[in-house]
CSV table of C-alpha atoms in Angstrom, one decimal:
chain,number,residue,atom,x,y,z
A,1,UNK,CA,-27.2,-22.7,-13.5
A,2,UNK,CA,-25.8,-22.2,-10.8
A,3,UNK,CA,-26.3,-19.0,-8.2
A,4,UNK,CA,-23.0,-17.0,-8.2
A,5,UNK,CA,-22.0,-15.8,-5.3
A,6,UNK,CA,-19.1,-13.1,-3.6
A,7,UNK,CA,-17.4,-14.3,-0.3
A,8,UNK,CA,-15.1,-11.7,1.3
A,9,UNK,CA,-11.6,-13.7,2.0
A,10,UNK,CA,-10.0,-10.8,3.4
A,11,UNK,CA,-9.9,-7.0,4.7
A,12,UNK,CA,-7.9,-4.8,5.1
A,13,UNK,CA,-7.4,-0.8,6.0
A,14,UNK,CA,-5.4,1.4,4.3
A,15,UNK,CA,-5.3,4.3,7.3
A,16,UNK,CA,-6.4,6.6,4.5
A,17,UNK,CA,-9.1,7.7,2.2
A,18,UNK,CA,-8.5,4.5,-0.4
A,19,UNK,CA,-9.9,5.3,-3.7
A,20,UNK,CA,-8.3,2.9,-6.9
A,21,UNK,CA,-7.3,-0.7,-6.9
A,22,UNK,CA,-5.3,-2.4,-9.5
A,23,UNK,CA,-4.6,-6.0,-9.9
A,24,UNK,CA,-1.3,-6.7,-12.4
A,25,UNK,CA,-1.7,-8.7,-15.8
A,26,UNK,CA,2.0,-10.5,-16.3
A,27,UNK,CA,1.8,-13.9,-15.5
A,28,UNK,CA,5.1,-13.0,-13.3
A,29,UNK,CA,3.0,-11.5,-11.1
A,30,UNK,CA,-0.9,-12.5,-11.3
A,31,UNK,CA,-0.9,-12.5,-7.1
A,32,UNK,CA,0.0,-8.9,-7.5
A,33,UNK,CA,-2.3,-6.0,-7.2
A,34,UNK,CA,-2.3,-1.6,-5.9
A,35,UNK,CA,-4.1,-0.1,-4.1
A,36,UNK,CA,-4.0,3.5,-4.1
A,37,UNK,CA,-5.6,6.4,-1.6
A,38,UNK,CA,-5.9,9.7,-0.9
A,39,UNK,CA,-5.8,11.8,1.8
A,40,UNK,CA,-7.4,15.9,2.9
A,41,UNK,CA,-5.1,17.0,5.5
A,42,UNK,CA,-8.0,20.4,5.4
A,43,UNK,CA,-10.7,20.2,7.9
A,44,UNK,CA,-13.3,17.7,5.6
A,45,UNK,CA,-15.4,20.1,4.9
A,46,UNK,CA,-12.8,20.9,1.9
A,47,UNK,CA,-13.6,20.5,-1.9
A,48,UNK,CA,-11.6,17.3,-2.9
A,49,UNK,CA,-10.8,19.2,-6.3
A,50,UNK,CA,-9.2,22.8,-4.9
A,51,UNK,CA,-6.3,22.8,-5.5
A,52,UNK,CA,-5.0,24.9,-2.4
A,53,UNK,CA,-6.3,21.6,-0.2
A,54,UNK,CA,-3.1,19.3,1.6
A,55,UNK,CA,-2.9,16.2,-0.1
A,56,UNK,CA,-1.5,13.7,0.7
A,57,UNK,CA,-1.6,9.9,-0.3
A,58,UNK,CA,-0.1,6.0,-0.1
A,59,UNK,CA,1.1,3.1,-2.5
A,60,UNK,CA,0.2,0.1,-1.0
A,61,UNK,CA,0.9,-3.7,-3.3
A,62,UNK,CA,-0.4,-6.7,-2.1
A,63,UNK,CA,-0.2,-10.2,-2.8
A,64,UNK,CA,-2.8,-12.6,-2.7
A,65,UNK,CA,-1.4,-15.8,-0.8
A,66,UNK,CA,-2.3,-18.9,-1.0
A,67,UNK,CA,-3.0,-21.6,2.2
A,68,UNK,CA,-4.2,-19.9,5.2
A,69,UNK,CA,-2.6,-15.8,4.2
A,70,UNK,CA,-4.9,-15.0,1.2
A,71,UNK,CA,-3.2,-10.7,1.2
A,72,UNK,CA,0.5,-10.1,2.4
A,73,UNK,CA,1.4,-6.4,1.6
A,74,UNK,CA,4.4,-6.6,0.1
A,75,UNK,CA,5.4,-2.9,0.1
A,76,UNK,CA,4.3,1.0,0.8
A,77,UNK,CA,5.5,4.0,-0.1
A,78,UNK,CA,4.1,8.0,0.4
A,79,UNK,CA,3.5,10.1,-1.9
A,80,UNK,CA,1.0,12.5,-3.4
A,81,UNK,CA,-2.7,12.0,-2.9
A,82,UNK,CA,-3.5,9.0,-5.8
A,83,UNK,CA,-6.3,8.8,-8.4
A,84,UNK,CA,-6.1,6.7,-10.9
A,85,UNK,CA,-2.8,4.3,-11.7
A,86,UNK,CA,-2.5,1.7,-14.3
A,87,UNK,CA,-0.1,-1.0,-14.9
A,88,UNK,CA,2.5,-0.9,-18.1
A,89,UNK,CA,0.5,-3.6,-21.0
A,90,UNK,CA,3.6,-5.8,-21.2
A,91,UNK,CA,6.4,-4.4,-18.4
A,92,UNK,CA,6.7,-4.7,-15.1
A,93,UNK,CA,5.6,-1.1,-14.7
A,94,UNK,CA,2.9,0.8,-13.4
A,95,UNK,CA,2.0,5.0,-14.1
A,96,UNK,CA,0.1,6.8,-11.1
A,97,UNK,CA,-1.9,10.2,-11.4
A,98,UNK,CA,-1.9,12.5,-8.2
A,99,UNK,CA,-2.9,15.2,-6.7
A,100,UNK,CA,-0.8,17.9,-7.8
A,101,UNK,CA,-0.7,16.1,-11.3
A,102,UNK,CA,2.3,14.5,-11.7
A,103,UNK,CA,2.3,11.4,-13.5
A,104,UNK,CA,5.0,9.2,-11.9
A,105,UNK,CA,6.3,5.8,-13.8
A,106,UNK,CA,7.5,2.6,-10.7
A,107,UNK,CA,9.1,-0.5,-11.5
A,108,UNK,CA,8.6,-3.5,-9.6
A,109,UNK,CA,11.0,-6.0,-8.4
A,110,UNK,CA,10.7,-8.8,-6.2
A,111,UNK,CA,10.5,-5.9,-2.6
A,112,UNK,CA,11.4,-2.5,-4.1
A,113,UNK,CA,9.9,-0.7,-5.8
A,114,UNK,CA,11.8,2.0,-7.7
A,115,UNK,CA,10.4,5.5,-9.0
A,116,UNK,CA,11.5,5.6,-12.5
A,117,UNK,CA,10.3,8.9,-14.5
A,118,UNK,CA,8.1,11.6,-13.9
A,119,UNK,CA,6.6,14.4,-15.7
A,120,UNK,CA,3.8,17.3,-14.4
A,121,UNK,CA,1.6,18.4,-15.8
A,122,UNK,CA,1.5,22.2,-14.8
A,123,UNK,CA,4.9,22.7,-13.6
A,124,UNK,CA,4.7,26.7,-14.0
A,125,UNK,CA,1.0,27.3,-11.5
A,126,UNK,CA,0.4,23.6,-9.9
A,127,UNK,CA,-3.8,23.7,-9.9
A,128,UNK,CA,-3.9,20.9,-12.3
A,129,UNK,CA,-4.7,17.4,-10.3
A,130,UNK,CA,-4.3,14.3,-12.7
A,131,UNK,CA,-7.3,12.3,-12.9
A,132,UNK,CA,-7.1,9.2,-14.6
A,133,UNK,CA,-5.2,7.8,-17.0
A,134,UNK,CA,-4.2,4.5,-19.7
A,135,UNK,CA,-1.8,3.3,-21.0
A,136,UNK,CA,-1.6,2.4,-25.1
A,137,UNK,CA,-1.7,-0.8,-26.7
A,138,UNK,CA,2.2,-0.7,-26.8
A,139,UNK,CA,2.8,0.8,-23.7
A,140,UNK,CA,4.8,4.2,-25.3
A,141,UNK,CA,2.0,6.8,-24.2
A,142,UNK,CA,0.5,7.9,-21.7
A,143,UNK,CA,-2.5,9.9,-21.9
A,144,UNK,CA,-4.1,12.0,-18.0
A,145,UNK,CA,-7.0,14.1,-18.1
A,146,UNK,CA,-7.2,16.9,-15.8
A,147,UNK,CA,-9.0,18.8,-13.4
A,148,UNK,CA,-9.6,21.8,-15.5
A,149,UNK,CA,-10.8,19.6,-18.5
A,150,UNK,CA,-8.0,18.7,-20.2
A,151,UNK,CA,-6.7,16.5,-22.2
A,152,UNK,CA,-2.5,15.1,-22.4
A,153,UNK,CA,-0.6,12.7,-24.0
A,154,UNK,CA,3.1,11.9,-22.3
A,155,UNK,CA,5.4,9.7,-24.1
A,156,UNK,CA,7.3,6.8,-22.5
A,157,UNK,CA,10.4,7.0,-24.3
A,158,UNK,CA,14.0,5.9,-22.8
A,159,UNK,CA,14.9,8.6,-21.4
A,160,UNK,CA,12.1,8.7,-19.0
A,161,UNK,CA,7.9,10.8,-19.1
A,162,UNK,CA,7.6,13.2,-21.5
A,163,UNK,CA,4.7,15.3,-22.6
A,164,UNK,CA,4.2,15.5,-26.0
A,165,UNK,CA,0.5,16.8,-25.8
A,166,UNK,CA,-1.4,18.8,-24.3
A,167,UNK,CA,-5.5,19.8,-24.9
A,168,UNK,CA,-6.9,22.1,-22.6
A,169,UNK,CA,-10.6,22.2,-21.8
A,170,UNK,CA,-11.7,19.8,-24.1
A,171,UNK,CA,-14.7,19.4,-21.5
A,172,UNK,CA,-16.1,22.4,-19.8
A,173,UNK,CA,-15.6,20.6,-16.1
A,174,UNK,CA,-13.4,18.3,-15.0
A,175,UNK,CA,-12.1,14.7,-17.5
A,176,UNK,CA,-13.3,12.7,-15.2
A,177,UNK,CA,-11.6,9.6,-17.8
A,178,UNK,CA,-9.7,9.2,-21.0
A,179,UNK,CA,-8.8,6.2,-22.7
A,180,UNK,CA,-7.9,4.5,-26.0
A,181,UNK,CA,-10.0,2.8,-27.6
A,182,UNK,CA,-8.7,-1.6,-27.1
A,183,UNK,CA,-8.1,-2.2,-31.3
A,184,UNK,CA,-7.4,1.6,-32.2
A,185,UNK,CA,-4.6,3.3,-30.6
A,186,UNK,CA,-5.1,5.9,-32.7
A,187,UNK,CA,-8.3,6.2,-31.6
A,188,UNK,CA,-9.3,8.2,-27.5
A,189,UNK,CA,-12.3,9.1,-25.7
A,190,UNK,CA,-12.8,10.7,-23.1
A,191,UNK,CA,-15.8,11.5,-20.4
A,192,UNK,CA,-16.6,14.7,-18.3
A,193,UNK,CA,-18.6,16.0,-15.9
A,194,UNK,CA,-20.0,18.2,-18.8
A,195,UNK,CA,-22.1,14.9,-19.1
A,196,UNK,CA,-19.6,14.9,-22.6
A,197,UNK,CA,-19.2,11.6,-23.7
A,198,UNK,CA,-16.0,12.6,-26.9
A,199,UNK,CA,-14.2,10.8,-29.1
A,200,UNK,CA,-10.4,12.1,-30.8
A,201,UNK,CA,-8.3,11.1,-33.3
A,202,UNK,CA,-4.7,11.4,-32.2
A,203,UNK,CA,-3.0,11.4,-35.4
A,204,UNK,CA,-4.8,14.8,-36.4
A,205,UNK,CA,-3.9,17.3,-33.8
A,206,UNK,CA,-6.6,15.3,-31.8
A,207,UNK,CA,-9.8,16.5,-34.0
A,208,UNK,CA,-13.2,15.7,-32.6
A,209,UNK,CA,-14.6,12.4,-34.0
A,210,UNK,CA,-17.7,12.9,-32.4
A,211,UNK,CA,-19.9,13.4,-29.6
A,212,UNK,CA,-21.8,12.1,-27.2
A,213,UNK,CA,-24.4,14.0,-26.1
A,214,UNK,CA,-27.0,11.4,-23.9
A,215,UNK,CA,-25.9,11.4,-20.5
A,216,UNK,CA,-27.9,13.1,-17.8
A,217,UNK,CA,-24.4,13.3,-15.5
A,218,UNK,CA,-20.8,14.1,-15.4
A,219,UNK,CA,-19.6,10.6,-18.0
A,220,UNK,CA,-16.9,9.4,-15.3
A,221,UNK,CA,-16.0,5.8,-16.3
A,222,UNK,CA,-15.0,4.6,-19.8
A,223,UNK,CA,-14.3,0.6,-21.2
A,224,UNK,CA,-13.3,-0.2,-25.1
A,225,UNK,CA,-15.2,-3.7,-24.7
A,226,UNK,CA,-14.2,-5.2,-28.2
A,227,UNK,CA,-14.5,-3.9,-31.9
A,228,UNK,CA,-17.0,-0.9,-32.0
A,229,UNK,CA,-18.3,-1.6,-28.4
A,230,UNK,CA,-17.6,1.0,-26.2
A,231,UNK,CA,-19.5,0.5,-22.4
A,232,UNK,CA,-20.1,3.8,-20.3
A,233,UNK,CA,-20.8,4.6,-16.2
A,234,UNK,CA,-22.1,7.7,-15.3
A,235,UNK,CA,-23.0,10.1,-12.5
A,236,UNK,CA,-26.6,9.6,-13.2
A,237,UNK,CA,-25.7,6.1,-12.1
A,238,UNK,CA,-26.6,4.4,-15.6
A,239,UNK,CA,-24.1,2.0,-16.9
A,240,UNK,CA,-24.2,1.8,-21.0
A,241,UNK,CA,-23.6,0.0,-24.1
A,242,UNK,CA,-22.5,1.9,-27.2
A,243,UNK,CA,-21.5,0.7,-31.4
A,244,UNK,CA,-19.0,3.4,-31.8
A,245,UNK,CA,-20.3,3.1,-35.4
A,246,UNK,CA,-23.6,4.6,-34.2
A,247,UNK,CA,-23.2,6.5,-30.9
A,248,UNK,CA,-26.2,8.6,-30.7
A,249,UNK,CA,-28.0,7.0,-28.4
A,250,UNK,CA,-26.6,3.7,-26.4
A,251,UNK,CA,-27.5,0.4,-27.9
A,252,UNK,CA,-29.4,-0.8,-24.4
A,253,UNK,CA,-28.4,0.0,-20.6
A,254,UNK,CA,-28.9,-0.3,-16.9
A,255,UNK,CA,-29.5,2.0,-14.0
A,256,UNK,CA,-27.8,0.3,-11.2
A,257,UNK,CA,-28.3,3.0,-8.4
A,258,UNK,CA,-25.3,4.1,-7.9
A,259,UNK,CA,-22.4,7.0,-9.7
A,260,UNK,CA,-20.6,4.5,-11.7
A,261,UNK,CA,-16.5,5.1,-10.9
A,262,UNK,CA,-15.0,1.8,-12.8
A,263,UNK,CA,-15.7,-0.3,-14.8
A,264,UNK,CA,-13.5,-3.7,-15.4
A,265,UNK,CA,-13.1,-6.7,-18.1
A,266,UNK,CA,-11.9,-10.4,-17.5
A,267,UNK,CA,-11.2,-12.6,-19.0
A,268,UNK,CA,-14.6,-14.6,-19.3
A,269,UNK,CA,-15.8,-10.6,-20.0
A,270,UNK,CA,-18.0,-10.4,-17.4
A,271,UNK,CA,-17.4,-6.9,-15.6
A,272,UNK,CA,-17.1,-5.6,-12.7
A,273,UNK,CA,-18.7,-2.1,-11.8
A,274,UNK,CA,-17.5,0.5,-8.3
A,275,UNK,CA,-20.4,1.7,-7.9
A,276,UNK,CA,-19.7,5.0,-6.0
A,277,UNK,CA,-23.5,4.6,-3.0
A,278,UNK,CA,-24.7,1.5,-4.4
A,279,UNK,CA,-21.1,-0.8,-3.8
A,280,UNK,CA,-20.3,-3.5,-6.6
A,281,UNK,CA,-21.8,-5.3,-8.6
A,282,UNK,CA,-20.7,-8.3,-11.9
A,283,UNK,CA,-22.2,-8.4,-14.3
A,284,UNK,CA,-22.5,-10.9,-17.9
A,285,UNK,CA,-22.8,-8.5,-21.2
A,286,UNK,CA,-25.5,-10.1,-23.3
A,287,UNK,CA,-26.4,-8.6,-26.9
A,288,UNK,CA,-28.8,-6.4,-25.9
A,289,UNK,CA,-29.0,-6.4,-22.1
A,290,UNK,CA,-26.7,-6.0,-18.7
A,291,UNK,CA,-28.1,-9.2,-16.6
A,292,UNK,CA,-26.2,-8.8,-12.6
A,293,UNK,CA,-25.1,-11.7,-11.6
A,294,UNK,CA,-23.6,-11.4,-8.6
A,295,UNK,CA,-23.8,-7.7,-6.2
A,296,UNK,CA,-21.3,-7.0,-3.3
A,297,UNK,CA,-22.3,-4.8,-0.2
A,298,UNK,CA,-19.3,-4.8,2.5
A,299,UNK,CA,-18.2,-1.5,1.5
A,300,UNK,CA,-20.1,1.3,4.2
A,301,UNK,CA,-18.6,4.9,2.2
A,302,UNK,CA,-18.4,5.5,-1.2
A,303,UNK,CA,-16.9,2.9,-3.4
A,304,UNK,CA,-14.0,4.2,-5.9
A,305,UNK,CA,-11.8,1.2,-6.6
A,306,UNK,CA,-12.4,-2.6,-8.1
A,307,UNK,CA,-10.7,-5.2,-10.6
A,308,UNK,CA,-10.4,-9.1,-11.3
A,309,UNK,CA,-7.1,-11.1,-10.3
A,310,UNK,CA,-6.0,-12.5,-13.6
A,311,UNK,CA,-5.7,-16.2,-12.3
A,312,UNK,CA,-8.6,-18.8,-11.3
A,313,UNK,CA,-8.5,-21.4,-9.0
A,314,UNK,CA,-9.1,-25.0,-9.6
A,315,UNK,CA,-12.4,-24.3,-9.1
A,316,UNK,CA,-13.0,-21.9,-11.6
A,317,UNK,CA,-14.0,-19.6,-8.9
A,318,UNK,CA,-12.1,-16.1,-9.4
A,319,UNK,CA,-10.9,-13.4,-7.0
A,320,UNK,CA,-11.9,-9.2,-6.7
A,321,UNK,CA,-10.2,-6.3,-5.1
A,322,UNK,CA,-11.8,-3.5,-4.4
A,323,UNK,CA,-11.6,-0.4,-2.0
A,324,UNK,CA,-13.8,2.7,-0.4
A,325,UNK,CA,-13.2,5.9,0.5
A,326,UNK,CA,-13.8,7.4,4.0
A,327,UNK,CA,-14.2,3.5,5.3
A,328,UNK,CA,-11.3,3.8,4.2
A,329,UNK,CA,-11.3,-0.1,3.6
A,330,UNK,CA,-9.6,-2.9,1.2
A,331,UNK,CA,-11.7,-6.0,0.5
A,332,UNK,CA,-10.4,-9.6,-1.0
A,333,UNK,CA,-13.7,-11.4,-2.1
A,334,UNK,CA,-14.4,-15.0,-4.3
A,335,UNK,CA,-16.5,-15.1,-6.5
A,336,UNK,CA,-18.1,-18.5,-8.4
A,337,UNK,CA,-20.6,-20.5,-7.9
A,338,UNK,CA,-22.3,-20.7,-4.2
A,339,UNK,CA,-21.1,-24.9,-4.3
A,340,UNK,CA,-17.6,-23.2,-5.1
A,341,UNK,CA,-16.5,-21.1,-2.7
A,342,UNK,CA,-15.6,-22.9,0.2
A,343,UNK,CA,-11.3,-24.5,0.6
A,344,UNK,CA,-8.0,-22.5,-0.6
A,345,UNK,CA,-7.0,-21.1,-3.8
């Protein structure tokens, strides 16, 4: 088998600190992706999660082009600081989670970004940051985790976004991540700074189905991989594979040398991880282990954002976008066999 490599083809200075990248999954816009930023306006020594700090952000929309211009800035928008953003599974819409506890829905049309609706998780006190979000498979709901350990359910209705459930303090500290199960939209997984990985049933008032206590530090990222398969990332540097029918301990795990902030899967079931203090890793998932196929060390700061482009070039090479925080660097890289990394898309 030929050696796999990652080759940088484009860099971009996001000016503000960069923390999220999301590639559009829809056929008409599959070369477009988002980059979200998060900038503290106060002293650099201020806590990132102190609600009294002033923050600002920016959303960029890029287009990966053919030939000599592989990256094109289509649109940018000044916003609250962005912590997470996800595309609607079926429509050209995306939602953002921000530093003022607001979830905003945007619509993408040619060269135009339109705000459709928004909802505030804490309109009375303004003391919550929205940390992560995920769409239900049918796009009718959004689940959002927050800085006080809460999980919120938002309905995407014809009249706009509506907060329909709030479950405070399901985690003792920040609820870093939350996702819907890939095959069962009634099941939700959450991870928090309290080191717990929780599973809830949304049909029974968010009752706890099970709790895993095997992580050595906060649970920071989750991926519902396939039926009964769940992958977690943690501040303890380990990527873990769980069988959700037997969750007392992981089936297997691998230390990636840095807190794992994001886990993304491509159509070939390869994983791309953002390892906060150890850059980025591509892995294959086998029956009993994670096999590293390539590593990417082009960033000089905390690595938060990563995603796969959903299309391949004519040689079968793929593309990834990655971003890092204090050096406000966005990169696009080509991934494939070493001999295939030359030439255009």
